[in-house]
Coordinates of N, CA and C in Angstrom, one line a residue:
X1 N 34.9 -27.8 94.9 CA 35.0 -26.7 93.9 C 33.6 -26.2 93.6
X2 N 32.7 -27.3 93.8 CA 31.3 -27.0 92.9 C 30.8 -26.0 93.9
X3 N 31.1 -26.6 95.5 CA 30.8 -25.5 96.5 C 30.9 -24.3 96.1
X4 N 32.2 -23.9 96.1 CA 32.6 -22.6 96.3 C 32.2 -21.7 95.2
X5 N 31.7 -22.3 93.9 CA 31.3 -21.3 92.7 C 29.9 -21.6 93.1
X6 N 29.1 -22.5 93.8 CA 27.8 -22.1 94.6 C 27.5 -21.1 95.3
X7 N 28.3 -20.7 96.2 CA 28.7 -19.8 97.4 C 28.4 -18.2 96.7
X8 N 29.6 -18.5 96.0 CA 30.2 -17.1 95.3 C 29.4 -16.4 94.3
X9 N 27.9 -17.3 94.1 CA 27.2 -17.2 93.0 C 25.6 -16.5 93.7
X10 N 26.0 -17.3 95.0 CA 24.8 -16.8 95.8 C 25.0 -15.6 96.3
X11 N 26.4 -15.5 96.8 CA 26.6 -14.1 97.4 C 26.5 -13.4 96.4
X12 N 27.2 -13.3 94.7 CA 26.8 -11.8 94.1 C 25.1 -11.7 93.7
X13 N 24.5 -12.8 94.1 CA 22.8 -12.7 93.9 C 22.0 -11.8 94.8
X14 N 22.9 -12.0 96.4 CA 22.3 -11.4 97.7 C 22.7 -9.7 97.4
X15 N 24.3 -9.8 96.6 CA 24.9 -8.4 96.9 C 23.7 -7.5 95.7
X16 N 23.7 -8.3 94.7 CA 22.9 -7.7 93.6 C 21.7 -7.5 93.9
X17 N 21.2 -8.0 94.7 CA 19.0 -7.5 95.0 C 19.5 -6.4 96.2
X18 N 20.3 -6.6 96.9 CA 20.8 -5.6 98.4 C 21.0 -4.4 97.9
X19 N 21.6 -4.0 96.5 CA 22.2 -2.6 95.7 C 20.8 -2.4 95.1
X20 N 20.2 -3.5 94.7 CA 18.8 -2.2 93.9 C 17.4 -2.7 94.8
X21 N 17.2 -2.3 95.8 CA 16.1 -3.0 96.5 C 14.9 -1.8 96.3
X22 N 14.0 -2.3 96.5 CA 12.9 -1.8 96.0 C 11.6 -2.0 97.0
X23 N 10.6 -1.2 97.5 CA 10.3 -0.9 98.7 C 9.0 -0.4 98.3
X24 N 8.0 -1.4 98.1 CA 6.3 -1.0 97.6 C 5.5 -0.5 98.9
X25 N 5.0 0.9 98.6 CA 4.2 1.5 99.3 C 2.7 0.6 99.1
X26 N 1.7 0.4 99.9 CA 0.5 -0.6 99.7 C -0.2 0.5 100.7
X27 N -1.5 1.1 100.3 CA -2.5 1.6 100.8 C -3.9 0.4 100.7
X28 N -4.5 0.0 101.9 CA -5.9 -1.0 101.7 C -6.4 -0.1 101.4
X29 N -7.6 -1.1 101.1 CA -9.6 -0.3 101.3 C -9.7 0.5 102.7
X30 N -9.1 0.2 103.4 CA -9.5 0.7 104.7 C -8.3 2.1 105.2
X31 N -7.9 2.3 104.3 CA -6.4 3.1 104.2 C -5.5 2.9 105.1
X32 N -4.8 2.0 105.7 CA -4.0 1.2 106.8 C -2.9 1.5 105.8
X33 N -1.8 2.0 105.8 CA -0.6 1.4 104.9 C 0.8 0.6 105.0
X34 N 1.0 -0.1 104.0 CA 2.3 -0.8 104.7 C 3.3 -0.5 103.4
X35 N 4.4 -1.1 104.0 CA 5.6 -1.3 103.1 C 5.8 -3.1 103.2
X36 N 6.6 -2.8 101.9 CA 6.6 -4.4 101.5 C 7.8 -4.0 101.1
X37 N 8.5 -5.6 100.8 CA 9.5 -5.9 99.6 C 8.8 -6.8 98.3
X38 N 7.3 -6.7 98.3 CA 7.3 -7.9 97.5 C 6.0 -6.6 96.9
X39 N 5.3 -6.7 95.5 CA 4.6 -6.3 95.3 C 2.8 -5.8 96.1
X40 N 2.2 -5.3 95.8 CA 1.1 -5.0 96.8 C 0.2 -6.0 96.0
X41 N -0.8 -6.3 96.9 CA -2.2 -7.4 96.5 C -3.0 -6.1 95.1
X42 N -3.7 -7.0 94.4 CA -4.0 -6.2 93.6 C -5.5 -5.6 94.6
X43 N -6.2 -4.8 93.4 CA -7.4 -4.0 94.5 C -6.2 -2.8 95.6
X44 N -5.4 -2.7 95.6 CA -4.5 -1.5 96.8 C -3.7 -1.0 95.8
X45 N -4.2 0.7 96.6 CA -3.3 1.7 95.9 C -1.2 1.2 96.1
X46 N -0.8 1.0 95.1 CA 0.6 0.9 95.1 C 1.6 2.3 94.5
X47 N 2.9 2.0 95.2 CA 3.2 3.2 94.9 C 5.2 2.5 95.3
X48 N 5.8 2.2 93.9 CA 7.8 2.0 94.6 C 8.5 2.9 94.4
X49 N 8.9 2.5 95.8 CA 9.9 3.2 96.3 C 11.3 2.7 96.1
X50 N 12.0 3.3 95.6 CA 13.5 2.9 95.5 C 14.7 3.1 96.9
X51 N 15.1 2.8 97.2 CA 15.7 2.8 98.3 C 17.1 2.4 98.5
X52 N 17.8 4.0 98.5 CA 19.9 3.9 98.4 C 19.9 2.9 99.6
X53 N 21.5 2.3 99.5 CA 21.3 1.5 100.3 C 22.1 2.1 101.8
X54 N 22.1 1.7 103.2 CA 22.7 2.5 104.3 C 23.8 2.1 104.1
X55 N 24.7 2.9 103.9 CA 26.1 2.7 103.9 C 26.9 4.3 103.6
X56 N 27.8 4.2 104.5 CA 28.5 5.5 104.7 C 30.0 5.3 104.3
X57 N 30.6 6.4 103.4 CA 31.5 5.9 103.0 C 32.2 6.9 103.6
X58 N 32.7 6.6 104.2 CA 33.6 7.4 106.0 C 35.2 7.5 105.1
X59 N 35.7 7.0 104.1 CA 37.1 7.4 103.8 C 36.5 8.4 103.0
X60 N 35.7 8.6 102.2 CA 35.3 10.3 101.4 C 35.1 11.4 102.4
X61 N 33.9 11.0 103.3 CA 33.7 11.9 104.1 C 35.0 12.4 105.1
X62 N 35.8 11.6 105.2 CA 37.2 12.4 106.4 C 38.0 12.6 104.8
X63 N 37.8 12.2 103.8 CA 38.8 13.4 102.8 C 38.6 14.7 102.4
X64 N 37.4 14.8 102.3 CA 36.6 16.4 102.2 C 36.6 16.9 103.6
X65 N 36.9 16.6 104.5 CA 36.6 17.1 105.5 C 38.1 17.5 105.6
X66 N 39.1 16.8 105.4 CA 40.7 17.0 105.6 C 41.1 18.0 104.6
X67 N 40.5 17.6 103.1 CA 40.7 19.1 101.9 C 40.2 20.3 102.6
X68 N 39.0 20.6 103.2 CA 38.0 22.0 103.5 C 39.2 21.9 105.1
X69 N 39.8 21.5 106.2 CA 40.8 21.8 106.8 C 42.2 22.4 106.2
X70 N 42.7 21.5 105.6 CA 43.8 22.1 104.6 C 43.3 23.1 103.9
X71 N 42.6 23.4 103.4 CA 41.8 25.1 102.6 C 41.5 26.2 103.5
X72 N 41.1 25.8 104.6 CA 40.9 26.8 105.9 C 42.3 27.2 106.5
X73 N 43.1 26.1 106.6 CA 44.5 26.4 107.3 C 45.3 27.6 105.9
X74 N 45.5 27.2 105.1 CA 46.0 27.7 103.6 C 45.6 29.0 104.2
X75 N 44.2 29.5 104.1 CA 43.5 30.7 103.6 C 44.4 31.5 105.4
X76 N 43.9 30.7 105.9 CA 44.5 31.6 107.3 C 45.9 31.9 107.2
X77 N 46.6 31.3 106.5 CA 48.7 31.4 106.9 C 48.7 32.3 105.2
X78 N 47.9 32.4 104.6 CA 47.7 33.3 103.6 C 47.5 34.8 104.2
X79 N 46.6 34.6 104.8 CA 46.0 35.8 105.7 C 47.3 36.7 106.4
X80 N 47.9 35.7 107.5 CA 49.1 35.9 108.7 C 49.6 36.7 107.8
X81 N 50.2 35.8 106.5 CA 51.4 36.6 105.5 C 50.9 37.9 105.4
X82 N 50.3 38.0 104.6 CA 49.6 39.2 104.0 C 49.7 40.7 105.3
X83 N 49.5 40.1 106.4 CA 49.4 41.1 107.4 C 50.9 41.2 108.1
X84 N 51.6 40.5 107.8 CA 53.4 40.3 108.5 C 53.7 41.2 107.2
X85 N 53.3 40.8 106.0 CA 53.8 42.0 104.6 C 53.3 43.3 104.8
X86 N 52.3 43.8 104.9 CA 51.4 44.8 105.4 C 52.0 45.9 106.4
X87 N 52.6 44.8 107.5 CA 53.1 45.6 108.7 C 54.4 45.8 108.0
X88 N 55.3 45.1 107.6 CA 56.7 45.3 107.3 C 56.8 46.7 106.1
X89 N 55.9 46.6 105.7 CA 55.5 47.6 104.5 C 55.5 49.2 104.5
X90 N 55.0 49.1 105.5 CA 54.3 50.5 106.9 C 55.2 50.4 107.2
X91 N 56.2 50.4 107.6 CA 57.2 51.1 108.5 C 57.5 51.2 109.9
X92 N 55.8 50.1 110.5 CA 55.8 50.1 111.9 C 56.8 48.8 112.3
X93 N 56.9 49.2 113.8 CA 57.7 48.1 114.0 C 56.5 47.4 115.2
X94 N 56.8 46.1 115.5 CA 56.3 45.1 116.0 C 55.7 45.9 117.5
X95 N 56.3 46.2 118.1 CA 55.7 46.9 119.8 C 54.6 48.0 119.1
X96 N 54.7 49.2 118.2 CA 53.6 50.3 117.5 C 52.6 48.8 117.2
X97 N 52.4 47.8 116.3 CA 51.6 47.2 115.7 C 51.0 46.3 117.2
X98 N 51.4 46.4 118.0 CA 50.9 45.6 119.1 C 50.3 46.6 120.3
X99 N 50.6 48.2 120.0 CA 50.5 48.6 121.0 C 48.4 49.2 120.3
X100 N 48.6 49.1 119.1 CA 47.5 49.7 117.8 C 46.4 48.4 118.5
X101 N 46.9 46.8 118.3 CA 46.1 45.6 118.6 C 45.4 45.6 119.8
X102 N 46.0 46.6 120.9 CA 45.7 46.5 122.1 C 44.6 47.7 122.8
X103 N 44.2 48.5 121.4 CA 43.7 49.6 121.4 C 42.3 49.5 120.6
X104 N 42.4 47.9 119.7 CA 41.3 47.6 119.2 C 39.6 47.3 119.7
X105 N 38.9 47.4 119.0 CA 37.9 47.0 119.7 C 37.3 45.7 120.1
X106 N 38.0 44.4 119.4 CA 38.4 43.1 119.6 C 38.9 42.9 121.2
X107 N 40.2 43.9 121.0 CA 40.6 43.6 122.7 C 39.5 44.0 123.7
X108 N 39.3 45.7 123.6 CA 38.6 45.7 124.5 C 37.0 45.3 125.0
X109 N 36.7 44.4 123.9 CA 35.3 43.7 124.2 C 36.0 42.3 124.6
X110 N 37.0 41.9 124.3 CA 37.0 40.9 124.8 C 37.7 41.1 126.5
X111 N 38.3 41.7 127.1 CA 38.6 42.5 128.1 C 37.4 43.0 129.3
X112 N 36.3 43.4 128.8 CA 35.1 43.8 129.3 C 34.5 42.4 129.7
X113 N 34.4 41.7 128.5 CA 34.0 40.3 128.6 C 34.3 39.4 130.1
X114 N 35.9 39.5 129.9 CA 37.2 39.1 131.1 C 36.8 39.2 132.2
X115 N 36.6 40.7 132.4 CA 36.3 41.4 133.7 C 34.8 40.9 134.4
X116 N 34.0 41.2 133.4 CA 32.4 41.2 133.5 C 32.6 39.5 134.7
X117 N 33.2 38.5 133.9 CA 33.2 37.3 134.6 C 33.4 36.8 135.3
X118 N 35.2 37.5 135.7 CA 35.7 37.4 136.6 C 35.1 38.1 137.8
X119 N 35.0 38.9 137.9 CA 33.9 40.0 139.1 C 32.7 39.4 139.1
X120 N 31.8 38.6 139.1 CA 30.9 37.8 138.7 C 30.6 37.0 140.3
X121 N 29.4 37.3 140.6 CA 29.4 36.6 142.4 C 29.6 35.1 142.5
X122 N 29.8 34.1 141.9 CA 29.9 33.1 141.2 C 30.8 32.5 140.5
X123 N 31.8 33.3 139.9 CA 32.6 32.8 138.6 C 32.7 31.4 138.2
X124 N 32.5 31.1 136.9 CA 33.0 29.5 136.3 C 34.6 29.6 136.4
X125 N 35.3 29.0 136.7 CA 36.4 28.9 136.8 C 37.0 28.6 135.4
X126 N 36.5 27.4 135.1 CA 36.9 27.4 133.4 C 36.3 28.6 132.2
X127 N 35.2 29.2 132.3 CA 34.6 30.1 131.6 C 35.9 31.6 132.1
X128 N 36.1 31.3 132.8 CA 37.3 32.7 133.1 C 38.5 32.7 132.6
X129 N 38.5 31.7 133.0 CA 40.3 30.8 132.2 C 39.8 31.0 130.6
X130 N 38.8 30.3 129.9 CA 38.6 30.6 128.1 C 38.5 32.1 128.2
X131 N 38.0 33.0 128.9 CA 37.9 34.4 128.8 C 38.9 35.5 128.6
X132 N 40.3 34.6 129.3 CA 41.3 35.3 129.5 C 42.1 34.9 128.2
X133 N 41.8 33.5 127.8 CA 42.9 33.2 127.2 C 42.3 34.1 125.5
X134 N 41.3 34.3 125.9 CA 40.5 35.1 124.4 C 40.6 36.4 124.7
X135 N 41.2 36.9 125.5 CA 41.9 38.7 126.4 C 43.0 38.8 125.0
X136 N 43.5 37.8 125.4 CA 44.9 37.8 125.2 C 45.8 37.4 123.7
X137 N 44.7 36.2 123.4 CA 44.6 36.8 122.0 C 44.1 37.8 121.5
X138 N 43.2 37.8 122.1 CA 42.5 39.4 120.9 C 43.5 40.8 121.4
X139 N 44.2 41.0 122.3 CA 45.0 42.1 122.0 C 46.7 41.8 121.9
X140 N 46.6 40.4 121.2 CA 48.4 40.5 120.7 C 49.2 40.0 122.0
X141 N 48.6 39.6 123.4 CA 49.5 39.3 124.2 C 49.7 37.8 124.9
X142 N 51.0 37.6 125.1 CA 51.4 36.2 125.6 C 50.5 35.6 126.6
X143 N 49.9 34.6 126.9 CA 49.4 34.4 128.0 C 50.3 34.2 129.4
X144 N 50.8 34.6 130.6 CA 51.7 34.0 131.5 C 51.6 32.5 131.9
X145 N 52.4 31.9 131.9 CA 53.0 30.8 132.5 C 52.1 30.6 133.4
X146 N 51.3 29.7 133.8 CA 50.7 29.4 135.3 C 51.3 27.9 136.0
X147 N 51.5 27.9 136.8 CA 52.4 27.3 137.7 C 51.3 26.8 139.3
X148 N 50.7 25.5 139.0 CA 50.5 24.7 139.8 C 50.9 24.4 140.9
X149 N 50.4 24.7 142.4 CA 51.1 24.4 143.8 C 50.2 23.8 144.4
X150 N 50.6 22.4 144.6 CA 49.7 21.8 145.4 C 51.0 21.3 146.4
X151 N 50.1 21.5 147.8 CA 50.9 20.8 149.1 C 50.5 19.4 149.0
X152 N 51.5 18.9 149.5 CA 50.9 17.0 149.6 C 51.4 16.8 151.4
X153 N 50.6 16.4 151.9 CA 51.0 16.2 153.7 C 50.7 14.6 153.7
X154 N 51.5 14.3 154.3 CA 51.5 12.6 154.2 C 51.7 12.1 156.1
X155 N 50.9 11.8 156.4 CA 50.6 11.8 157.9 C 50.3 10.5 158.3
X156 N 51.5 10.1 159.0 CA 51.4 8.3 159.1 C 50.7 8.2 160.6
X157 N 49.7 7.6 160.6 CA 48.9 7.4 161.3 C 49.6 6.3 163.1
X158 N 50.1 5.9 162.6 CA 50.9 4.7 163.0 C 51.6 5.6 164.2
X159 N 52.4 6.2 163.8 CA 53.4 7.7 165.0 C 52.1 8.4 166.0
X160 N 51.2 8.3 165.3 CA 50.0 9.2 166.3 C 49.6 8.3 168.0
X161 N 49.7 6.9 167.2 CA 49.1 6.0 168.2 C 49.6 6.0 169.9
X162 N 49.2 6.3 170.4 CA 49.4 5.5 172.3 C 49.4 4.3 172.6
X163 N 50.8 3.8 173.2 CA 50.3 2.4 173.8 C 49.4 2.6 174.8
X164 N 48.6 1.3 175.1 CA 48.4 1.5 176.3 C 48.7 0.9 177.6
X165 N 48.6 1.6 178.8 CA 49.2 1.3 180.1 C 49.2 -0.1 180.3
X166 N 50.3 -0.6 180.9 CA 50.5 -2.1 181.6 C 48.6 -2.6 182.2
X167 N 48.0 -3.4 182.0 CA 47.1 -4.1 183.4 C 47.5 -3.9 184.6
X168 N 48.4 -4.4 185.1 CA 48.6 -4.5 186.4 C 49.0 -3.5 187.3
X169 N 49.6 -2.3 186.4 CA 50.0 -0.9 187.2 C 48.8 0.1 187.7
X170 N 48.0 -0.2 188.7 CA 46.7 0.7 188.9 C 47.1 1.9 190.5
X171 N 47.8 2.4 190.5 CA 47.9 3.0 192.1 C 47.4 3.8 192.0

């Protein structure tokens, strides 16, 4: 027992100097400088430093990071609404408000963009693919379906082989 309130007595001693540690700047006669934990020799400019301790509190930081997400999401499906109200309000119907989207200058810079890339002596294959897929949002339209064909040939080696002729049959 006497252990364990030893233990427990040292560890809040270690935890308690660890939370306020203190960090003396020491300039010599020769101006060399160091840092200490312990005070500077007398005769040297001294100067403490206080020192937060390294520790990152990672459940605060992903909470504020998940409020300013949820705030961003909010403000956007705030936004959607406001423009689904807007259009319903007008009189337009959905094909007029898409044919207006497609006439914008969003689409057609992002369009030019598309092209510029694609016609490109070189093209990035992936930079064309994000190019298109930003076509197509910026003027209101679906992306198509792309549909993957790959041939697979399976060629048994074994069927190819020749025996070869008997030894003894040479005429």
């Amino acid at each position: 027992m006497r252990k364990l309130v030893g233990m427990l007595l040292s560890l809040g001693c270690v935890v308690a100097s660890t939370s306020h540690a203190e960090v003396y700047r020491c300039q010599g006669a020769t101006g060399k400088v160091e840092f200490s934990d312990v005070p500077c020799p007398t005769g040297a400019a001294s100067t403490t430093l206080t020192v937060r301790p390294n520790v990152l509190n990672s459940a605060e930081g992903r909470e504020q990071a998940l409020r300013a997400d949820n705030q961003r999401l909010a403000q956007q499906l705030e936004a959607e609404q406001r423009k689904n109200q807007a259009a319903s309000q007008s009189g337009k119907t959905q094909p007029d408000l898409q044919a207006a989207q497609q006439n914008s200058l969003e689409c057609r810079r992002a369009k030019r963009d598309y092209e510029v890339s694609a016609s490109s002596i070189q093209p990035n294959k992936g930079q064309v693919s994000a190019l298109a897929s930003a076509m197509y949002g910026a003027c209101g339209l679906r992306e198509p379906d792309r549909t993957i064909n790959k041939t697979v040939v399976n060629v048994n080696a074994q069927g190819r082989q020749s025996t070869p002729a008997p030894a003894g049959d040479e005429n």
